[in-house]
PDB file of C-alpha atoms in Angstrom:
ATOM      1  CA  MET E   1     176.894  95.645 164.411  1.00 92.00           C
ATOM      2  CA  ILE E   2     173.227  95.035 163.701  1.00 97.00           C
ATOM      3  CA  LYS E   3     171.246  98.220 163.113  1.00 98.00           C
ATOM      4  CA  ALA E   4     168.033  96.930 161.507  1.00 98.00           C
ATOM      5  CA  ILE E   5     165.661  94.000 161.901  1.00 98.00           C
ATOM      6  CA  PHE E   6     163.336  92.957 159.105  1.00 98.00           C
ATOM      7  CA  PHE E   7     160.300  90.765 159.783  1.00 98.00           C
ATOM      8  CA  ASP E   8     158.066  88.494 157.796  1.00 98.00           C
ATOM      9  CA  VAL E   9     154.369  88.946 158.659  1.00 98.00           C
ATOM     10  CA  GLY E  10     152.134  85.856 158.381  1.00 97.00           C
ATOM     11  CA  ALA E  11     152.916  83.206 161.048  1.00 97.00           C
ATOM     12  CA  THR E  12     155.698  85.510 162.287  1.00 98.00           C
ATOM     13  CA  LEU E  13     153.812  88.531 163.616  1.00 98.00           C
ATOM     14  CA  LEU E  14     150.201  87.700 162.740  1.00 98.00           C
ATOM     15  CA  THR E  15     147.894  84.712 162.959  1.00 97.00           C
ATOM     16  CA  PRO E  16     144.162  84.431 162.198  1.00 97.00           C
ATOM     17  CA  ALA E  17     142.080  85.951 164.992  1.00 97.00           C
ATOM     18  CA  ASP E  18     139.793  82.930 165.109  1.00 94.00           C
ATOM     19  CA  ASN E  19     140.234  79.250 164.404  1.00 91.00           C
ATOM     20  CA  GLU E  20     140.121  78.834 160.623  1.00 92.00           C
ATOM     21  CA  GLY E  21     137.632  75.986 160.849  1.00 92.00           C
ATOM     22  CA  VAL E  22     135.245  78.076 162.938  1.00 93.00           C
ATOM     23  CA  THR E  23     135.629  81.030 160.571  1.00 95.00           C
ATOM     24  CA  PHE E  24     134.948  78.885 157.497  1.00 95.00           C
ATOM     25  CA  ALA E  25     131.841  77.371 159.114  1.00 95.00           C
ATOM     26  CA  ARG E  26     130.558  80.764 160.278  1.00 96.00           C
ATOM     27  CA  LEU E  27     130.909  82.336 156.833  1.00 96.00           C
ATOM     28  CA  ALA E  28     129.281  79.303 155.266  1.00 96.00           C
ATOM     29  CA  LYS E  29     126.290  79.724 157.591  1.00 95.00           C
ATOM     30  CA  GLU E  30     126.060  83.427 156.737  1.00 96.00           C
ATOM     31  CA  HIS E  31     125.743  82.434 153.076  1.00 94.00           C
ATOM     32  CA  GLY E  32     123.138  79.754 153.654  1.00 94.00           C
ATOM     33  CA  PHE E  33     125.375  76.673 153.819  1.00 92.00           C
ATOM     34  CA  TRP E  34     126.033  74.388 156.762  1.00 93.00           C
ATOM     35  CA  VAL E  35     129.414  72.795 157.321  1.00 93.00           C
ATOM     36  CA  ASP E  36     130.813  71.127 160.426  1.00 93.00           C
ATOM     37  CA  PRO E  37     133.714  73.198 161.885  1.00 91.00           C
ATOM     38  CA  VAL E  38     135.259  69.992 163.226  1.00 92.00           C
ATOM     39  CA  GLU E  39     135.342  68.551 159.710  1.00 94.00           C
ATOM     40  CA  VAL E  40     136.775  71.806 158.390  1.00 94.00           C
ATOM     41  CA  ALA E  41     139.562  71.634 160.966  1.00 92.00           C
ATOM     42  CA  LYS E  42     140.381  68.084 159.907  1.00 95.00           C
ATOM     43  CA  LYS E  43     140.696  69.126 156.270  1.00 96.00           C
ATOM     44  CA  ILE E  44     142.694  72.344 156.706  1.00 95.00           C
ATOM     45  CA  PRO E  45     146.022  70.445 156.366  1.00 95.00           C
ATOM     46  CA  LEU E  46     144.846  69.154 152.980  1.00 97.00           C
ATOM     47  CA  MET E  47     144.055  72.715 151.903  1.00 96.00           C
ATOM     48  CA  TYR E  48     147.548  73.858 152.857  1.00 94.00           C
ATOM     49  CA  GLU E  49     149.082  70.892 151.068  1.00 96.00           C
ATOM     50  CA  LEU E  50     147.512  72.346 147.914  1.00 96.00           C
ATOM     51  CA  TYR E  51     149.041  75.724 148.745  1.00 94.00           C
ATOM     52  CA  GLU E  52     152.493  74.178 149.126  1.00 92.00           C
ATOM     53  CA  GLN E  53     152.072  72.427 145.786  1.00 95.00           C
ATOM     54  CA  ARG E  54     151.205  75.698 144.065  1.00 95.00           C
ATOM     55  CA  TYR E  55     154.037  77.467 145.878  1.00 93.00           C
ATOM     56  CA  GLU E  56     156.582  74.845 144.836  1.00 93.00           C
ATOM     57  CA  GLN E  57     155.360  74.926 141.244  1.00 95.00           C
ATOM     58  CA  ASP E  58     155.666  78.693 140.886  1.00 96.00           C
ATOM     59  CA  ASP E  59     156.069  81.008 143.855  1.00 95.00           C
ATOM     60  CA  SER E  60     155.946  84.107 141.665  1.00 96.00           C
ATOM     61  CA  PHE E  61     152.165  84.349 142.096  1.00 96.00           C
ATOM     62  CA  TRP E  62     152.889  86.406 145.224  1.00 96.00           C
ATOM     63  CA  SER E  63     154.199  89.233 143.068  1.00 96.00           C
ATOM     64  CA  ASP E  64     150.825  89.694 141.392  1.00 95.00           C
ATOM     65  CA  ASP E  65     147.618  90.490 143.273  1.00 93.00           C
ATOM     66  CA  ALA E  66     145.333  88.747 140.771  1.00 95.00           C
ATOM     67  CA  ARG E  67     147.409  85.565 140.696  1.00 95.00           C
ATOM     68  CA  ALA E  68     147.681  85.458 144.492  1.00 95.00           C
ATOM     69  CA  ARG E  69     143.915  85.840 144.706  1.00 95.00           C
ATOM     70  CA  ALA E  70     143.439  82.974 142.256  1.00 96.00           C
ATOM     71  CA  VAL E  71     145.562  80.638 144.393  1.00 96.00           C
ATOM     72  CA  TRP E  72     143.655  81.430 147.587  1.00 96.00           C
ATOM     73  CA  ILE E  73     140.281  81.138 145.853  1.00 97.00           C
ATOM     74  CA  GLU E  74     141.360  77.746 144.497  1.00 97.00           C
ATOM     75  CA  MET E  75     142.334  76.647 148.012  1.00 97.00           C
ATOM     76  CA  TYR E  76     139.013  77.680 149.530  1.00 97.00           C
ATOM     77  CA  GLU E  77     137.070  76.109 146.663  1.00 97.00           C
ATOM     78  CA  TYR E  78     139.021  72.922 147.259  1.00 97.00           C
ATOM     79  CA  MET E  79     138.084  73.045 150.933  1.00 97.00           C
ATOM     80  CA  ALA E  80     134.430  73.497 149.999  1.00 96.00           C
ATOM     81  CA  SER E  81     134.589  70.494 147.676  1.00 96.00           C
ATOM     82  CA  LEU E  82     136.144  68.381 150.449  1.00 96.00           C
ATOM     83  CA  LEU E  83     133.152  69.333 152.586  1.00 95.00           C
ATOM     84  CA  GLY E  84     130.692  68.198 149.917  1.00 95.00           C
ATOM     85  CA  LEU E  85     129.538  71.585 148.608  1.00 95.00           C
ATOM     86  CA  ASP E  86     128.791  71.844 144.909  1.00 95.00           C
ATOM     87  CA  GLU E  87     130.835  74.037 142.589  1.00 95.00           C
ATOM     88  CA  GLN E  88     128.545  77.076 142.703  1.00 95.00           C
ATOM     89  CA  CYS E  89     128.245  77.050 146.497  1.00 95.00           C
ATOM     90  CA  GLY E  90     131.970  76.476 146.795  1.00 96.00           C
ATOM     91  CA  SER E  91     132.760  79.438 144.592  1.00 97.00           C
ATOM     92  CA  THR E  92     130.481  81.731 146.623  1.00 96.00           C
ATOM     93  CA  LEU E  93     131.955  80.589 149.910  1.00 96.00           C
ATOM     94  CA  ALA E  94     135.546  80.817 148.654  1.00 97.00           C
ATOM     95  CA  GLN E  95     135.061  84.470 147.715  1.00 97.00           C
ATOM     96  CA  ALA E  96     133.502  85.218 151.099  1.00 97.00           C
ATOM     97  CA  VAL E  97     136.383  83.609 153.006  1.00 97.00           C
ATOM     98  CA  TYR E  98     138.993  85.320 150.873  1.00 96.00           C
ATOM     99  CA  SER E  99     137.361  88.730 151.335  1.00 97.00           C
ATOM    100  CA  TYR E 100     137.055  88.223 155.086  1.00 97.00           C
ATOM    101  CA  TYR E 101     140.837  88.148 155.480  1.00 97.00           C
ATOM    102  CA  PHE E 102     141.125  91.607 153.902  1.00 95.00           C
ATOM    103  CA  SER E 103     140.225  93.165 157.274  1.00 96.00           C
ATOM    104  CA  HIS E 104     142.596  93.658 160.182  1.00 97.00           C
ATOM    105  CA  GLU E 105     139.824  92.286 162.387  1.00 97.00           C
ATOM    106  CA  ALA E 106     140.487  88.855 160.881  1.00 98.00           C
ATOM    107  CA  TRP E 107     144.004  88.866 162.350  1.00 98.00           C
ATOM    108  CA  LYS E 108     145.703  89.112 165.713  1.00 98.00           C
ATOM    109  CA  LEU E 109     149.256  89.556 166.934  1.00 98.00           C
ATOM    110  CA  PHE E 110     151.123  86.754 168.623  1.00 98.00           C
ATOM    111  CA  ASP E 111     151.625  87.472 172.320  1.00 98.00           C
ATOM    112  CA  ASP E 112     155.374  88.014 171.892  1.00 98.00           C
ATOM    113  CA  VAL E 113     155.056  90.640 169.157  1.00 98.00           C
ATOM    114  CA  LEU E 114     154.355  93.876 171.039  1.00 98.00           C
ATOM    115  CA  PRO E 115     156.908  93.230 173.827  1.00 98.00           C
ATOM    116  CA  THR E 116     159.542  92.477 171.196  1.00 98.00           C
ATOM    117  CA  LEU E 117     158.782  95.495 169.022  1.00 98.00           C
ATOM    118  CA  GLU E 118     158.755  97.783 172.039  1.00 98.00           C
ATOM    119  CA  THR E 119     162.078  96.435 173.295  1.00 97.00           C
ATOM    120  CA  LEU E 120     163.696  96.844 169.885  1.00 98.00           C
ATOM    121  CA  ARG E 121     162.323 100.377 169.525  1.00 98.00           C
ATOM    122  CA  LYS E 122     163.679 101.377 172.939  1.00 97.00           C
ATOM    123  CA  CYS E 123     167.078  99.987 171.927  1.00 96.00           C
ATOM    124  CA  SER E 124     166.956 102.155 168.758  1.00 97.00           C
ATOM    125  CA  TYR E 125     166.874  99.274 166.287  1.00 98.00           C
ATOM    126  CA  ARG E 126     165.289 100.209 162.991  1.00 98.00           C
ATOM    127  CA  MET E 127     162.592  97.904 161.659  1.00 98.00           C
ATOM    128  CA  ALA E 128     160.831  96.994 158.430  1.00 98.00           C
ATOM    129  CA  LEU E 129     158.407  94.363 157.134  1.00 98.00           C
ATOM    130  CA  ILE E 130     158.993  92.205 154.064  1.00 98.00           C
ATOM    131  CA  SER E 131     156.081  89.946 153.261  1.00 98.00           C
ATOM    132  CA  ASN E 132     154.623  87.812 150.519  1.00 97.00           C
ATOM    133  CA  TRP E 133     151.190  89.396 150.859  1.00 97.00           C
ATOM    134  CA  ASP E 134     148.547  91.050 148.745  1.00 93.00           C
ATOM    135  CA  ALA E 135     147.777  94.759 148.539  1.00 92.00           C
ATOM    136  CA  THR E 136     145.938  94.739 151.896  1.00 95.00           C
ATOM    137  CA  LEU E 137     149.109  94.443 153.998  1.00 97.00           C
ATOM    138  CA  ILE E 138     149.577  98.100 154.930  1.00 97.00           C
ATOM    139  CA  SER E 139     145.930  98.562 155.957  1.00 97.00           C
ATOM    140  CA  ILE E 140     146.039  95.401 158.097  1.00 98.00           C
ATOM    141  CA  ILE E 141     149.261  96.415 159.840  1.00 98.00           C
ATOM    142  CA  ASP E 142     147.863  99.901 160.421  1.00 98.00           C
ATOM    143  CA  GLY E 143     144.561  98.510 161.692  1.00 98.00           C
ATOM    144  CA  LEU E 144     146.393  96.340 164.218  1.00 98.00           C
ATOM    145  CA  GLY E 145     148.150  99.431 165.564  1.00 98.00           C
ATOM    146  CA  ILE E 146     151.763  98.508 164.844  1.00 98.00           C
ATOM    147  CA  ALA E 147     152.547 100.436 161.663  1.00 98.00           C
ATOM    148  CA  HIS E 148     154.456 103.099 163.607  1.00 98.00           C
ATOM    149  CA  TYR E 149     157.179 100.630 164.527  1.00 98.00           C
ATOM    150  CA  PHE E 150     158.266 100.170 160.901  1.00 98.00           C
ATOM    151  CA  GLU E 151     160.087 102.509 158.563  1.00 98.00           C
ATOM    152  CA  ALA E 152     159.078 100.412 155.566  1.00 98.00           C
ATOM    153  CA  ILE E 153     156.214  97.959 154.941  1.00 98.00           C
ATOM    154  CA  ILE E 154     156.935  96.013 151.779  1.00 98.00           C
ATOM    155  CA  SER E 155     154.229  93.821 150.276  1.00 98.00           C
ATOM    156  CA  SER E 156     155.189  91.541 147.399  1.00 98.00           C
ATOM    157  CA  ALA E 157     152.056  92.452 145.457  1.00 96.00           C
ATOM    158  CA  ASP E 158     152.773  96.175 145.798  1.00 97.00           C
ATOM    159  CA  VAL E 159     156.363  96.007 144.565  1.00 98.00           C
ATOM    160  CA  ARG E 160     155.858  93.158 142.048  1.00 97.00           C
ATOM    161  CA  LEU E 161     158.637  91.159 143.687  1.00 98.00           C
ATOM    162  CA  HIS E 162     158.435  88.248 146.087  1.00 97.00           C
ATOM    163  CA  LYS E 163     160.564  86.411 148.617  1.00 97.00           C
ATOM    164  CA  PRO E 164     163.025  84.769 148.218  1.00 97.00           C
ATOM    165  CA  MET E 165     164.038  87.182 145.418  1.00 97.00           C
ATOM    166  CA  PRO E 166     167.027  89.196 146.678  1.00 97.00           C
ATOM    167  CA  GLN E 167     165.577  92.351 145.118  1.00 98.00           C
ATOM    168  CA  ILE E 168     162.731  92.568 147.638  1.00 98.00           C
ATOM    169  CA  PHE E 169     165.191  92.377 150.529  1.00 98.00           C
ATOM    170  CA  GLN E 170     167.335  95.011 148.834  1.00 98.00           C
ATOM    171  CA  LEU E 171     164.328  97.335 148.767  1.00 98.00           C
ATOM    172  CA  ALA E 172     164.188  97.170 152.566  1.00 98.00           C
ATOM    173  CA  LEU E 173     167.929  97.791 152.874  1.00 98.00           C
ATOM    174  CA  ASP E 174     167.661 100.801 150.572  1.00 98.00           C
ATOM    175  CA  ALA E 175     164.605 102.163 152.389  1.00 98.00           C
ATOM    176  CA  LEU E 176     166.444 102.154 155.717  1.00 98.00           C
ATOM    177  CA  GLY E 177     169.839 103.034 154.289  1.00 98.00           C
ATOM    178  CA  VAL E 178     171.668 100.112 155.889  1.00 98.00           C
ATOM    179  CA  ASN E 179     174.053  97.499 154.549  1.00 98.00           C
ATOM    180  CA  ALA E 180     173.141  93.831 154.420  1.00 98.00           C
ATOM    181  CA  SER E 181     175.728  93.047 157.098  1.00 97.00           C
ATOM    182  CA  GLU E 182     173.891  95.435 159.435  1.00 98.00           C
ATOM    183  CA  ALA E 183     170.521  93.655 159.193  1.00 98.00           C
ATOM    184  CA  LEU E 184     168.722  90.567 160.439  1.00 98.00           C
ATOM    185  CA  HIS E 185     165.646  89.073 158.810  1.00 98.00           C
ATOM    186  CA  VAL E 186     163.232  87.044 160.943  1.00 98.00           C
ATOM    187  CA  GLY E 187     160.683  84.761 159.321  1.00 98.00           C
ATOM    188  CA  ASP E 188     159.037  81.357 159.560  1.00 97.00           C
ATOM    189  CA  HIS E 189     159.829  79.908 156.119  1.00 94.00           C
ATOM    190  CA  PRO E 190     163.226  78.275 155.385  1.00 95.00           C
ATOM    191  CA  TYR E 191     162.893  78.914 151.659  1.00 94.00           C
ATOM    192  CA  ALA E 192     161.275  82.348 151.413  1.00 95.00           C
ATOM    193  CA  ASP E 193     162.849  83.900 154.491  1.00 97.00           C
ATOM    194  CA  VAL E 194     166.119  82.111 155.189  1.00 97.00           C
ATOM    195  CA  GLU E 195     167.309  81.514 151.632  1.00 96.00           C
ATOM    196  CA  GLY E 196     166.056  84.895 150.466  1.00 95.00           C
ATOM    197  CA  ALA E 197     167.811  86.859 153.190  1.00 98.00           C
ATOM    198  CA  ARG E 198     171.016  84.872 152.840  1.00 97.00           C
ATOM    199  CA  GLU E 199     171.068  85.500 149.083  1.00 96.00           C
ATOM    200  CA  VAL E 200     171.421  89.247 149.612  1.00 97.00           C
ATOM    201  CA  GLY E 201     173.822  88.954 152.552  1.00 98.00           C
ATOM    202  CA  ILE E 202     171.369  89.550 155.406  1.00 98.00           C
ATOM    203  CA  ARG E 203     171.689  87.253 158.405  1.00 97.00           C
ATOM    204  CA  PRO E 204     168.545  85.082 158.546  1.00 98.00           C
ATOM    205  CA  VAL E 205     166.789  83.963 161.711  1.00 98.00           C
ATOM    206  CA  LEU E 206     164.221  81.171 161.391  1.00 98.00           C
ATOM    207  CA  LEU E 207     161.244  81.560 163.725  1.00 98.00           C
ATOM    208  CA  ASP E 208     160.041  78.022 164.432  1.00 97.00           C
ATOM    209  CA  ARG E 209     157.084  78.526 166.754  1.00 97.00           C
ATOM    210  CA  HIS E 210     155.781  74.971 166.432  1.00 94.00           C
ATOM    211  CA  SER E 211     159.083  73.032 166.294  1.00 94.00           C
ATOM    212  CA  LEU E 212     158.623  72.060 162.658  1.00 94.00           C
ATOM    213  CA  TYR E 213     162.308  72.325 161.799  1.00 94.00           C
ATOM    214  CA  GLU E 214     164.169  70.557 164.586  1.00 93.00           C
ATOM    215  CA  ASN E 215     166.892  69.488 162.130  1.00 92.00           C
ATOM    216  CA  PHE E 216     167.493  73.028 160.880  1.00 92.00           C
ATOM    217  CA  ASN E 217     171.211  73.663 161.350  1.00 88.00           C
ATOM    218  CA  GLU E 218     171.263  77.457 161.244  1.00 91.00           C
ATOM    219  CA  LEU E 219     170.008  80.144 163.615  1.00 95.00           C
ATOM    220  CA  ARG E 220     166.557  79.142 164.858  1.00 97.00           C
ATOM    221  CA  ILE E 221     164.373  80.640 167.587  1.00 97.00           C
ATOM    222  CA  LYS E 222     161.005  79.588 168.985  1.00 97.00           C
ATOM    223  CA  SER E 223     159.818  82.992 170.185  1.00 98.00           C
ATOM    224  CA  LEU E 224     160.380  86.557 169.067  1.00 98.00           C
ATOM    225  CA  LEU E 225     161.493  87.259 172.621  1.00 97.00           C
ATOM    226  CA  ASP E 226     164.655  85.316 171.783  1.00 97.00           C
ATOM    227  CA  ILE E 227     165.735  88.024 169.328  1.00 97.00           C
ATOM    228  CA  LYS E 228     167.277  89.999 172.163  1.00 93.00           C
ATOM    229  CA  THR E 229     169.701  87.139 172.842  1.00 94.00           C
ATOM    230  CA  VAL E 230     170.486  86.835 169.144  1.00 95.00           C
ATOM    231  CA  LEU E 231     171.290  90.539 168.957  1.00 95.00           C
ATOM    232  CA  GLU E 232     173.463  90.454 172.063  1.00 91.00           C
ATOM    233  CA  THR E 233     175.455  87.609 170.511  1.00 85.00           C
ATOM    234  CA  SER E 234     175.688  89.329 167.118  1.00 78.00           C
ATOM    235  CA  ASP E 235     176.940  92.601 168.603  1.00 68.00           C
ATOM    236  CA  ASN E 236     179.652  91.026 170.758  1.00 61.00           C
TER     237      ASN E 236
END
């Protein structure tokens, strides 16, 4: 019987509060640069291609705050260069964008998050967060008003471990005092979330909000509201 549900954070519970292109253009303007938000939006996929390259090369940067910062700064500097800004302007803007996402005001919950958390709480499921995130995670979760739902909030940078390492999932199991067979982990990344959870014996659930993984052959949901059905099936 499932007793605990663990969640990833980014793209699972949280998304940027504003369009990233608009945010980039606004911060550029505040620092004396002009960029076209439409052009930023067009180039965001290229920025995230760079992220995926860095992640595939060595995902361990998430276990170190300074290294995680360096990757994000590189991404934002790359975006600035794609928009024609020189190196000095790009460096200034990259730091401003990176710092902006430290605040909970830069993030919002998906519409299905609060109804799901409230339903799970009322059904006495225990919950925790396991995220590849920097040291700002706890303050962001607290600022968004959902910290009280979770018995543990585990940031990779805080514990010097990262998904998909089984040790970071084990920390959540130990914190809640449950066995792997009694837990589900819900996240949006087949590698970090699905493989990581499976490695320690936790049942993984892939959250595929945008139908990116139609050929995924394991448990996949498109909304957090579907967790209730998953749990009913698991407990029968």
